[in-house]
């Protein structure tokens, strides 16, 4: 499918600092993409360029084929944005606030009530409609921020750190809400929390020091950055050399280590089998044990988590 | 979604919100009440102490009063948006920076006109009790509107520069005060500078209008100062694009 958001060599400098450095990426229509990176990596700056808050120093971004600098107003009409820390007008009421947003966005009077009600229903704000914004809990503030971002039924929704400062229950609720929005719209969200990306996003862009260093689905990133995977085994009823030879004979096994027999349980061996990143040996090992009449007491595969990848990619050398 | 006309719709929505926000908070009431009290004192003191039904003292005091009150009305307009972070959302809505500035400015102007509207009681009272030159009052009120509008525009620009309302007030007050003071010290200025000081000073232009003389040059002076400050505020907002904010 054609790219809905297209960034080419996007660069933004603050004085001598390059906050975003030649970043290129594409987002297809309907995708939920997570911009993942440590604090200060350039996530917010990237989003500020997408939302036309500031133009790129170099490079360009297009949303729906429209350049964000040349067609700024048209782009802004098509996107909804929730900045970090959810800035709202505290002195207003919830309905009043949404009404203001609908008006600024130029939603016709005849449509306005319906648009507000739809956003309220979508974001589960029904019970809060008559309250002042200042009386909302953090979770509901977030919902109101999201309601504001989807009130005009935008094609693209941009959320900057949408779950920061929420308690675990609220985080689950807001993620659910984002997934729901993501089922209808293209979403770009930023986060420094890995679980968020795994819970919500179809695709991840990992950004560090202003550069995109990885791009793919969570699953792709797993397999791409996973090194050799390791299986730890505990097998009973076998002889040492026999076991070692048999495990070594499995196609795809790269390295086999069999420990000394357990002192208390004779014939029980701890073993580890290392294989390439795309080879899964678990079934072969199971069948081997069945065939030989060994007892497979334990089998555990150590999967390199996205967290490991994230840390590996973003920890600065020498830090 | 309607394509055309969204700009003015946005400015109007911002105006509406801003005007309501003034009266949703105690600040506007405090500022307006204080303004009316002091204006009232200037009017009433001449009326009762000197036994003269005239609005002259009120119009004489007004330029100095507005130096305080206009920046106080304008100080929150943009500074508060910077402070609370709502600015980031506001200027990424499909409105031009000019619409934001215009909406905010007109809201402050409307609040000022509400306060100014109440002071119409003075010339009305004076008219009942004595002789008031209606033409002069109209002209003076045009002058007040232009003068207040100018100070508000100065205050709005000051409010665009900072995230602190206090700083915005002080900055706005300072510039307004300089514009005001120039007219008072013009007599002390070295001869070659006198025409320049007179041209810049608010006083000279307001004095004509207060006397009942509506001169297009004076009107133009105020209008160009207002335009200058509004454009200044717009360019300050646009400064985010190149700065580090």
Coordinates of C-alpha atoms in Angstrom, one line a residue:
Chain A
X1 CA 0.0 0.0 0.0
X2 CA 1.1 3.6 -0.6
X3 CA 2.8 5.4 2.2
X4 CA 0.5 7.8 4.1
X5 CA 3.2 9.5 6.0
X6 CA 6.6 9.9 4.3
X7 CA 9.6 11.4 6.0
X8 CA 12.8 12.0 4.0
X9 CA 16.0 12.9 5.6
X10 CA 14.1 14.8 8.2
X11 CA 16.6 17.0 10.2
X12 CA 16.0 19.5 13.0
X13 CA 18.8 21.4 14.7
X14 CA 18.5 23.5 17.8
X15 CA 21.6 25.8 17.5
X16 CA 24.5 23.3 17.3
X17 CA 22.5 20.4 18.5
X18 CA 21.0 18.0 16.0
X19 CA 17.9 16.8 17.7
X20 CA 16.7 14.8 14.7
X21 CA 19.3 13.7 12.2
X22 CA 18.4 12.6 8.7
X23 CA 15.4 10.5 9.7
X24 CA 13.5 8.7 7.0
X25 CA 10.5 6.5 7.5
X26 CA 7.1 5.7 6.0
X27 CA 3.8 4.9 7.6
X28 CA 1.1 3.1 5.7
X29 CA -2.5 4.0 6.0
X30 CA -4.1 2.2 9.0
X31 CA -0.8 1.3 10.7
X32 CA -0.2 1.9 14.4
X33 CA 3.4 2.9 14.6
X34 CA 5.4 3.4 17.8
X35 CA 8.3 5.8 17.9
X36 CA 10.4 4.2 20.6
X37 CA 13.4 5.7 22.2
X38 CA 15.0 7.0 25.4
X39 CA 14.2 10.4 26.7
X40 CA 15.8 13.1 24.5
X41 CA 16.2 10.8 21.5
X42 CA 14.2 13.2 19.2
X43 CA 10.7 11.7 19.4
X44 CA 8.9 14.8 20.4
X45 CA 10.9 16.9 17.9
X46 CA 10.0 14.5 15.1
X47 CA 6.3 14.8 16.1
X48 CA 6.5 18.6 16.2
X49 CA 7.6 18.6 12.6
X50 CA 4.8 16.3 11.6
X51 CA 2.2 18.4 13.3
X52 CA 3.5 21.6 11.7
X53 CA 4.6 23.1 15.1
X54 CA 8.0 23.7 13.6
X55 CA 9.4 23.1 10.1
X56 CA 12.3 20.7 9.5
X57 CA 15.7 22.3 9.2
X58 CA 16.4 20.0 6.3
X59 CA 14.5 17.2 4.6
X60 CA 10.7 16.9 4.2
X61 CA 7.7 15.2 5.5
X62 CA 4.5 14.5 3.6
X63 CA 1.2 13.5 5.0
X64 CA -1.3 12.1 2.5
X65 CA 1.1 13.4 -0.2
X66 CA 1.0 16.9 1.2
X67 CA 4.2 18.6 2.3
X68 CA 3.8 19.8 5.9
X69 CA 5.5 23.1 5.2
X70 CA 3.8 24.0 1.9
X71 CA 0.3 22.7 2.8
X72 CA 0.5 23.2 6.5
X73 CA -3.1 24.1 7.2
X74 CA -4.4 21.2 5.0
X75 CA -2.1 18.8 6.8
X76 CA -3.2 20.1 10.2
X77 CA -6.8 19.6 9.2
X78 CA -6.2 16.0 8.6
X79 CA -4.4 15.1 11.8
X80 CA -5.3 15.0 15.4
X81 CA -2.5 15.6 18.0
X82 CA -2.2 15.0 21.6
X83 CA 1.0 16.7 23.0
X84 CA 3.0 15.3 25.8
X85 CA 1.6 16.0 29.3
X86 CA -1.9 16.6 27.9
X87 CA -2.3 20.3 27.9
X88 CA -6.0 21.3 28.4
X89 CA -7.8 24.4 29.4
X90 CA -8.5 23.7 33.0
X91 CA -11.0 26.5 33.4
X92 CA -13.4 25.1 30.9
X93 CA -15.9 22.3 31.1
X94 CA -15.5 19.0 29.3
X95 CA -18.3 19.7 26.8
X96 CA -17.3 23.3 26.4
X97 CA -13.7 22.3 25.7
X98 CA -14.7 19.8 23.0
X99 CA -17.1 22.3 21.6
X100 CA -14.2 24.8 21.3
X101 CA -12.0 22.3 19.6
X102 CA -14.8 21.4 17.2
X103 CA -15.3 25.1 16.4
X104 CA -11.6 25.8 15.9
X105 CA -11.5 22.9 13.5
X106 CA -14.3 24.4 11.6
X107 CA -16.9 21.7 12.1
X108 CA -20.2 23.0 11.0
X109 CA -22.8 23.9 13.7
X110 CA -25.1 21.2 12.5
X111 CA -22.4 18.6 12.8
X112 CA -20.8 19.8 16.0
X113 CA -23.1 18.1 18.5
X114 CA -22.8 14.8 16.7
X115 CA -19.0 15.0 16.4
X116 CA -18.7 15.8 20.1
X117 CA -21.0 13.0 21.2
X118 CA -19.1 10.6 18.9
X119 CA -15.8 11.5 20.4
X120 CA -17.2 11.3 23.9
X121 CA -18.6 7.9 23.3
X122 CA -15.4 6.7 21.6
X123 CA -13.3 7.8 24.5
X124 CA -15.6 6.7 27.3
X125 CA -16.1 10.2 28.6
X126 CA -19.9 10.0 29.0
X127 CA -19.9 10.3 32.8
X128 CA -17.6 13.3 32.7
X129 CA -19.5 15.5 30.2
X130 CA -20.7 18.0 32.7
X131 CA -17.6 18.3 34.8
X132 CA -15.0 21.0 34.7
X133 CA -11.7 19.9 33.1
X134 CA -9.8 20.7 36.3
X135 CA -11.9 18.1 38.2
X136 CA -10.8 15.2 35.9
X137 CA -8.5 12.5 37.1
X138 CA -5.3 11.9 35.1
X139 CA -6.9 9.0 33.2
X140 CA -9.9 11.1 32.2
X141 CA -7.7 14.0 31.2
X142 CA -6.0 11.6 28.9
X143 CA -9.3 10.5 27.5
X144 CA -10.3 14.0 26.9
X145 CA -7.0 14.7 25.2
X146 CA -7.7 11.7 22.9
X147 CA -11.3 12.8 22.3
X148 CA -10.0 16.2 21.2
X149 CA -7.6 14.5 18.8
X150 CA -10.3 12.4 17.1
X151 CA -13.2 14.9 17.2
X152 CA -12.8 15.8 13.5
X153 CA -12.4 12.2 12.4
X154 CA -8.8 12.7 11.3
X155 CA -6.9 10.3 9.0
X156 CA -3.8 10.5 11.2
X157 CA -3.6 10.7 15.0
X158 CA -0.3 11.6 16.6
X159 CA 0.1 10.9 20.3
X160 CA 3.2 12.0 22.3
X161 CA 3.8 9.8 25.3
X162 CA 0.2 9.0 25.7
X163 CA 0.5 7.0 28.9
X164 CA 3.0 8.9 30.9
X165 CA 2.0 9.6 34.5
X166 CA -0.9 7.1 34.6
X167 CA -1.4 4.3 37.1
X168 CA -1.2 0.7 35.8
X169 CA -5.0 0.4 35.4
X170 CA -5.3 3.6 33.5
X171 CA -2.4 2.6 31.3
X172 CA -4.2 -0.6 30.3
X173 CA -7.4 1.4 29.6
X174 CA -5.7 4.0 27.6
X175 CA -3.8 1.4 25.6
X176 CA -7.0 -0.3 24.8
X177 CA -8.5 3.0 23.7
X178 CA -5.5 3.7 21.4
X179 CA -5.8 0.2 19.9
X180 CA -9.4 0.9 19.3
X181 CA -8.6 4.2 17.6
X182 CA -5.8 2.4 15.7
X183 CA -8.3 0.0 14.2
X184 CA -9.9 2.9 12.3
X185 CA -7.0 5.4 11.9
X186 CA -3.4 5.7 11.2
X187 CA -1.7 6.3 14.6
X188 CA 1.9 7.4 15.4
X189 CA 2.7 7.4 19.1
X190 CA 5.9 7.9 20.9
X191 CA 7.0 6.2 24.1
X192 CA 10.0 5.2 26.0
X193 CA 8.2 2.1 27.3
X194 CA 8.8 -1.1 25.5
X195 CA 5.7 -2.9 26.7
X196 CA 3.7 -0.2 25.2
X197 CA 5.0 -0.8 21.8
X198 CA 4.5 -4.5 22.1
X199 CA 1.0 -4.0 23.4
X200 CA -0.2 -1.4 20.9
X201 CA 1.9 -1.1 17.8
X202 CA 2.0 -2.9 14.5
X203 CA 5.4 -1.5 13.8
X204 CA 8.2 0.1 15.8
X205 CA 10.7 2.8 14.8
X206 CA 13.5 2.8 17.3
X207 CA 15.1 6.3 17.5
X208 CA 18.2 7.2 19.4
X209 CA 20.4 10.3 19.3
X210 CA 18.1 11.7 16.6
X211 CA 18.5 8.7 14.2
X212 CA 16.2 5.8 13.4
X213 CA 18.2 2.7 14.2
X214 CA 15.6 0.0 13.7
X215 CA 12.4 -0.3 11.9
X216 CA 10.1 -3.3 11.8
X217 CA 7.3 -5.2 13.5
X218 CA 8.0 -6.2 17.1
X219 CA 8.3 -9.8 15.8
X220 CA 10.8 -8.8 13.1
X221 CA 12.9 -6.9 15.5
X222 CA 12.9 -9.9 17.8
X223 CA 14.3 -12.2 15.1
X224 CA 16.5 -9.7 13.5
X225 CA 18.4 -8.7 16.5
X226 CA 18.2 -12.0 18.3
X227 CA 21.6 -13.7 18.3
X228 CA 22.0 -17.4 18.7
X229 CA 19.2 -18.8 20.8
X230 CA 19.8 -21.1 23.6
X231 CA 17.8 -24.0 24.9
X232 CA 18.4 -25.2 28.4
X233 CA 17.5 -28.9 29.0
X234 CA 17.3 -31.3 31.8
X235 CA 17.1 -34.9 30.6
X236 CA 16.9 -38.0 32.6
X237 CA 17.6 -41.7 31.7
X238 CA 20.5 -41.1 29.4
X239 CA 24.2 -41.7 29.3
X240 CA 26.6 -38.8 29.1
X241 CA 28.3 -39.5 25.9
X242 CA 25.3 -40.9 24.2
X243 CA 23.3 -37.7 25.0
X244 CA 26.1 -35.5 23.8
X245 CA 26.4 -37.3 20.5
X246 CA 22.7 -37.5 19.9
X247 CA 22.1 -33.8 20.6
X248 CA 25.1 -32.9 18.5
X249 CA 23.6 -34.9 15.7
X250 CA 20.4 -32.8 15.4
X251 CA 20.4 -30.7 12.3
X252 CA 20.9 -27.1 13.1
X253 CA 22.5 -27.6 16.5
X254 CA 25.6 -25.4 16.6
X255 CA 27.0 -26.0 20.0
X256 CA 26.1 -28.7 22.5
X257 CA 27.2 -28.8 26.1
X258 CA 26.3 -31.6 28.5
X259 CA 27.0 -31.1 32.1
X260 CA 28.3 -33.7 34.7
X261 CA 25.6 -36.1 36.0
X262 CA 23.6 -34.8 38.8
X263 CA 25.0 -36.2 42.1
X264 CA 21.7 -37.1 43.6
X265 CA 19.7 -38.2 40.6
X266 CA 21.9 -40.5 38.5
X267 CA 21.3 -40.3 34.8
X268 CA 19.9 -36.7 34.9
X269 CA 21.9 -34.3 32.9
X270 CA 21.7 -30.6 32.4
X271 CA 22.5 -29.7 28.8
X272 CA 22.3 -26.6 26.6
X273 CA 21.9 -26.5 22.9
X274 CA 22.7 -23.4 20.9
X275 CA 21.2 -22.8 17.5
X276 CA 20.9 -20.1 14.8
X277 CA 18.4 -17.3 15.3
X278 CA 15.8 -18.8 12.9
X279 CA 16.1 -22.4 14.0
X280 CA 13.7 -23.8 16.5
X281 CA 15.1 -27.2 17.8
X282 CA 12.5 -27.8 20.5
X283 CA 10.5 -30.2 18.4
X284 CA 13.5 -32.2 17.3
X285 CA 14.8 -32.5 20.8
X286 CA 11.4 -33.7 22.0
X287 CA 11.2 -36.3 19.3
X288 CA 14.8 -37.4 20.0
X289 CA 13.9 -38.0 23.7
X290 CA 10.8 -39.9 22.8
X291 CA 12.7 -42.1 20.3
X292 CA 15.4 -42.9 22.8
X293 CA 13.1 -43.3 25.7
X294 CA 14.7 -40.4 27.6
X295 CA 12.8 -38.3 30.0
X296 CA 12.6 -34.6 29.1
X297 CA 12.4 -33.0 32.5
X298 CA 12.9 -29.4 31.5
X299 CA 13.2 -27.4 28.4
X300 CA 13.6 -23.7 28.4
X301 CA 14.3 -21.4 25.5
X302 CA 15.9 -18.1 26.3
X303 CA 14.3 -15.6 23.9
X304 CA 16.1 -12.3 23.6
X305 CA 13.5 -9.7 24.6
X306 CA 12.8 -6.5 22.9
X307 CA 14.1 -4.9 26.0
X308 CA 17.5 -6.5 25.4
X309 CA 17.4 -5.2 21.9
X310 CA 16.4 -1.8 23.0
X311 CA 19.1 -1.6 25.6
X312 CA 21.7 -3.0 23.2
X313 CA 20.8 -0.4 20.6
X314 CA 20.4 2.6 22.7
X315 CA 23.0 2.4 25.3
X316 CA 25.7 4.8 24.3
X317 CA 29.1 3.5 23.9
X318 CA 31.2 4.3 26.9
X319 CA 28.1 5.2 29.0
Chain B
X1 CA -15.0 19.5 6.6
X2 CA -15.3 22.9 5.0
X3 CA -12.2 23.9 3.2
X4 CA -12.6 27.6 2.8
X5 CA -13.2 30.1 5.6
X6 CA -11.7 27.9 8.3
X7 CA -9.3 30.7 9.1
X8 CA -11.9 33.2 10.3
X9 CA -13.9 30.4 11.9
X10 CA -10.8 29.5 13.9
X11 CA -10.2 33.1 14.9
X12 CA -13.8 33.5 16.0
X13 CA -13.7 30.3 18.0
X14 CA -10.6 31.5 19.8
X15 CA -12.2 34.9 20.4
X16 CA -15.2 33.2 21.9
X17 CA -13.3 31.0 24.2
X18 CA -11.0 33.7 25.3
X19 CA -13.8 36.2 26.0
X20 CA -15.6 33.5 28.1
X21 CA -12.4 32.6 29.9
X22 CA -12.0 36.2 31.1
X23 CA -15.3 36.1 32.8
X24 CA -14.8 32.5 34.1
X25 CA -11.9 33.7 36.2
X26 CA -11.8 36.3 39.0
X27 CA -8.9 38.3 37.4
X28 CA -11.1 40.0 34.8
X29 CA -13.6 41.1 37.5
X30 CA -10.8 42.4 39.7
X31 CA -9.1 44.3 36.9
X32 CA -12.4 45.8 35.6
X33 CA -13.7 46.7 39.0
X34 CA -10.4 48.4 40.0
X35 CA -10.5 50.3 36.7
X36 CA -14.0 51.4 37.1
X37 CA -13.4 52.4 40.7
X38 CA -10.5 54.6 39.9
X39 CA -12.1 56.0 36.8
X40 CA -15.2 56.6 38.9
X41 CA -13.2 58.5 41.5
X42 CA -11.8 60.8 38.9
X43 CA -15.2 61.6 37.6
X44 CA -17.0 61.7 41.0
X45 CA -14.4 63.8 42.7
X46 CA -14.8 66.6 40.1
X47 CA -18.5 66.2 40.3
X48 CA -18.9 66.4 44.1
X49 CA -15.7 68.1 45.3
X50 CA -15.5 70.8 42.6
X51 CA -19.1 70.8 41.8
X52 CA -18.4 70.4 38.1
X53 CA -20.3 68.0 35.8
X54 CA -17.5 67.3 33.4
X55 CA -15.7 64.3 32.0
X56 CA -12.6 66.2 31.4
X57 CA -10.6 65.0 34.5
X58 CA -11.6 61.4 33.6
X59 CA -10.2 61.8 30.1
X60 CA -7.1 63.4 31.4
X61 CA -6.5 60.5 33.9
X62 CA -7.4 57.7 31.5
X63 CA -4.1 57.5 29.5
X64 CA -2.1 56.8 32.7
X65 CA -4.7 54.4 34.1
X66 CA -4.7 52.4 30.9
X67 CA -0.9 52.1 31.1
X68 CA -1.7 49.8 34.1
X69 CA -4.9 48.2 33.1
X70 CA -4.4 47.3 29.5
X71 CA -1.3 45.2 30.1
X72 CA -3.1 43.6 33.1
X73 CA -5.9 42.5 30.8
X74 CA -3.6 41.3 28.1
X75 CA -0.9 39.6 30.1
X76 CA -2.5 36.1 30.2
X77 CA -3.5 35.9 26.6
X78 CA -0.4 34.1 25.2
X79 CA 1.8 33.7 28.3
X80 CA -0.7 31.4 29.9
X81 CA -0.8 29.2 26.8
X82 CA 3.0 28.9 26.9
X83 CA 3.0 28.1 30.6
X84 CA 0.3 25.4 30.5
X85 CA 1.6 23.9 27.2
X86 CA -1.7 24.5 25.4
X87 CA 0.1 26.6 22.9
X88 CA 1.5 23.5 21.4
X89 CA -1.9 22.2 20.7
X90 CA -3.4 25.5 19.7
X91 CA -0.9 26.4 17.0
X92 CA -1.0 22.9 15.5
X93 CA -4.8 23.3 15.0
X94 CA -5.7 24.3 11.5
X95 CA -5.5 28.0 12.2
X96 CA -2.9 30.5 11.1
X97 CA -0.8 32.2 13.8
X98 CA -2.5 35.4 12.8
X99 CA -5.9 33.9 13.6
X100 CA -4.7 33.0 17.1
X101 CA -3.3 36.5 17.7
X102 CA -6.4 38.2 16.2
X103 CA -8.8 36.1 18.2
X104 CA -7.0 36.7 21.4
X105 CA -6.6 40.4 20.7
X106 CA -10.3 41.0 19.9
X107 CA -11.3 39.1 23.0
X108 CA -9.1 41.4 25.2
X109 CA -10.5 44.4 23.2
X110 CA -14.0 43.2 23.9
X111 CA -13.3 43.0 27.6
X112 CA -11.9 46.5 27.5
X113 CA -15.0 47.7 25.7
X114 CA -17.2 46.2 28.3
X115 CA -15.4 48.1 31.0
X116 CA -15.4 51.2 28.8
X117 CA -19.1 50.8 28.2
X118 CA -19.8 51.1 31.9
X119 CA -17.9 54.4 32.0
X120 CA -20.4 55.8 29.5
X121 CA -22.4 56.5 32.7
X122 CA -20.1 59.4 33.4
X123 CA -20.8 61.5 30.3
X124 CA -24.5 60.5 30.6
X125 CA -24.6 61.7 34.2
X126 CA -22.6 64.8 33.3
X127 CA -25.0 65.4 30.5
X128 CA -28.0 65.3 32.8
X129 CA -26.5 67.6 35.3
X130 CA -24.8 70.1 33.0
X131 CA -23.7 70.7 29.5
X132 CA -21.7 68.1 27.8
X133 CA -20.4 68.4 24.2
X134 CA -21.7 65.2 22.7
X135 CA -19.4 65.4 19.7
X136 CA -16.4 65.7 22.0
X137 CA -17.5 62.8 24.1
X138 CA -17.8 60.6 21.0
X139 CA -14.4 61.7 19.8
X140 CA -12.9 61.1 23.2
X141 CA -14.4 57.7 23.4
X142 CA -13.0 56.9 20.0
X143 CA -9.6 58.1 21.4
X144 CA -10.0 55.8 24.5
X145 CA -10.8 52.9 22.3
X146 CA -7.8 53.5 20.1
X147 CA -5.5 54.2 23.0
X148 CA -6.7 51.1 24.9
X149 CA -6.5 49.1 21.8
X150 CA -2.9 50.2 21.3
X151 CA -1.9 49.3 24.9
X152 CA -3.7 46.0 24.6
X153 CA -1.7 45.2 21.5
X154 CA 1.5 46.1 23.2
X155 CA 0.5 43.9 26.1
X156 CA -0.4 41.0 23.8
X157 CA 3.0 41.2 22.2
X158 CA 4.6 41.2 25.6
X159 CA 2.5 38.1 26.4
X160 CA 3.8 36.3 23.4
X161 CA 7.4 36.7 24.5
X162 CA 7.2 34.9 27.8
X163 CA 5.5 32.1 29.7
X164 CA 5.1 34.2 32.8
X165 CA 2.1 36.5 33.2
X166 CA 4.1 38.7 35.6
X167 CA 6.9 39.2 33.1
X168 CA 4.3 39.9 30.4
X169 CA 2.7 42.5 32.6
X170 CA 5.9 44.2 33.5
X171 CA 7.1 44.2 29.9
X172 CA 3.8 45.5 28.6
X173 CA 3.6 48.1 31.3
X174 CA 7.1 49.3 30.6
X175 CA 6.6 49.8 26.9
X176 CA 3.2 51.5 27.4
X177 CA 4.7 53.7 30.1
X178 CA 7.5 54.8 27.8
X179 CA 4.9 55.7 25.1
X180 CA 3.0 57.6 27.7
X181 CA 6.0 59.3 29.3
X182 CA 7.4 60.6 26.0
X183 CA 4.5 63.0 25.8
X184 CA 5.2 64.3 29.3
X185 CA 8.9 64.9 28.9
X186 CA 8.7 66.3 25.4
X187 CA 9.3 69.7 26.8
X188 CA 12.6 68.6 28.3
X189 CA 13.8 67.0 25.1
X190 CA 16.5 68.6 23.0
X191 CA 15.0 70.7 20.3
X192 CA 15.9 68.5 17.3
X193 CA 14.2 65.5 19.0
X194 CA 11.0 67.2 19.9
X195 CA 9.1 66.5 16.6
X196 CA 10.2 62.8 16.8
X197 CA 9.1 62.5 20.4
X198 CA 5.8 64.1 19.7
X199 CA 5.2 61.8 16.7
X200 CA 5.9 58.7 18.8
X201 CA 4.2 59.8 22.1
X202 CA 0.7 58.6 22.7
X203 CA -0.2 61.8 24.5
X204 CA -0.1 64.2 21.5
X205 CA -2.4 62.0 19.5
X206 CA -4.8 61.2 22.3
X207 CA -5.0 64.8 23.3
X208 CA -6.4 65.8 19.9
X209 CA -9.1 63.1 20.1
X210 CA -9.9 64.0 23.7
X211 CA -10.4 67.6 22.7
X212 CA -12.9 66.5 20.1
X213 CA -10.7 66.6 17.0
X214 CA -10.8 63.4 15.0
X215 CA -7.8 63.7 12.8
X216 CA -7.0 60.8 10.4
X217 CA -3.3 61.2 11.2
X218 CA -4.0 60.4 14.9
X219 CA -6.3 57.5 14.1
X220 CA -3.6 56.2 11.6
X221 CA -1.0 56.5 14.3
X222 CA -2.9 54.3 16.7
X223 CA -3.9 51.8 14.0
X224 CA -0.4 51.4 12.8
X225 CA 0.9 50.9 16.3
X226 CA -1.8 48.2 16.8
X227 CA -0.9 46.5 13.5
X228 CA 2.8 46.7 14.4
X229 CA 2.3 45.0 17.7
X230 CA 0.0 42.3 16.4
X231 CA 2.5 41.5 13.6
X232 CA 5.2 41.5 16.3
X233 CA 3.2 39.0 18.3
X234 CA 2.7 36.8 15.2
X235 CA 6.4 36.9 14.4
X236 CA 7.2 36.0 18.0
X237 CA 4.9 33.0 17.7
X238 CA 6.6 32.1 14.5
X239 CA 9.9 32.4 16.3
X240 CA 9.3 28.9 17.6
X241 CA 10.1 27.6 14.1
X242 CA 13.7 28.8 14.3
X243 CA 14.3 29.0 18.0
X244 CA 14.8 26.3 20.6
X245 CA 11.4 26.4 22.3

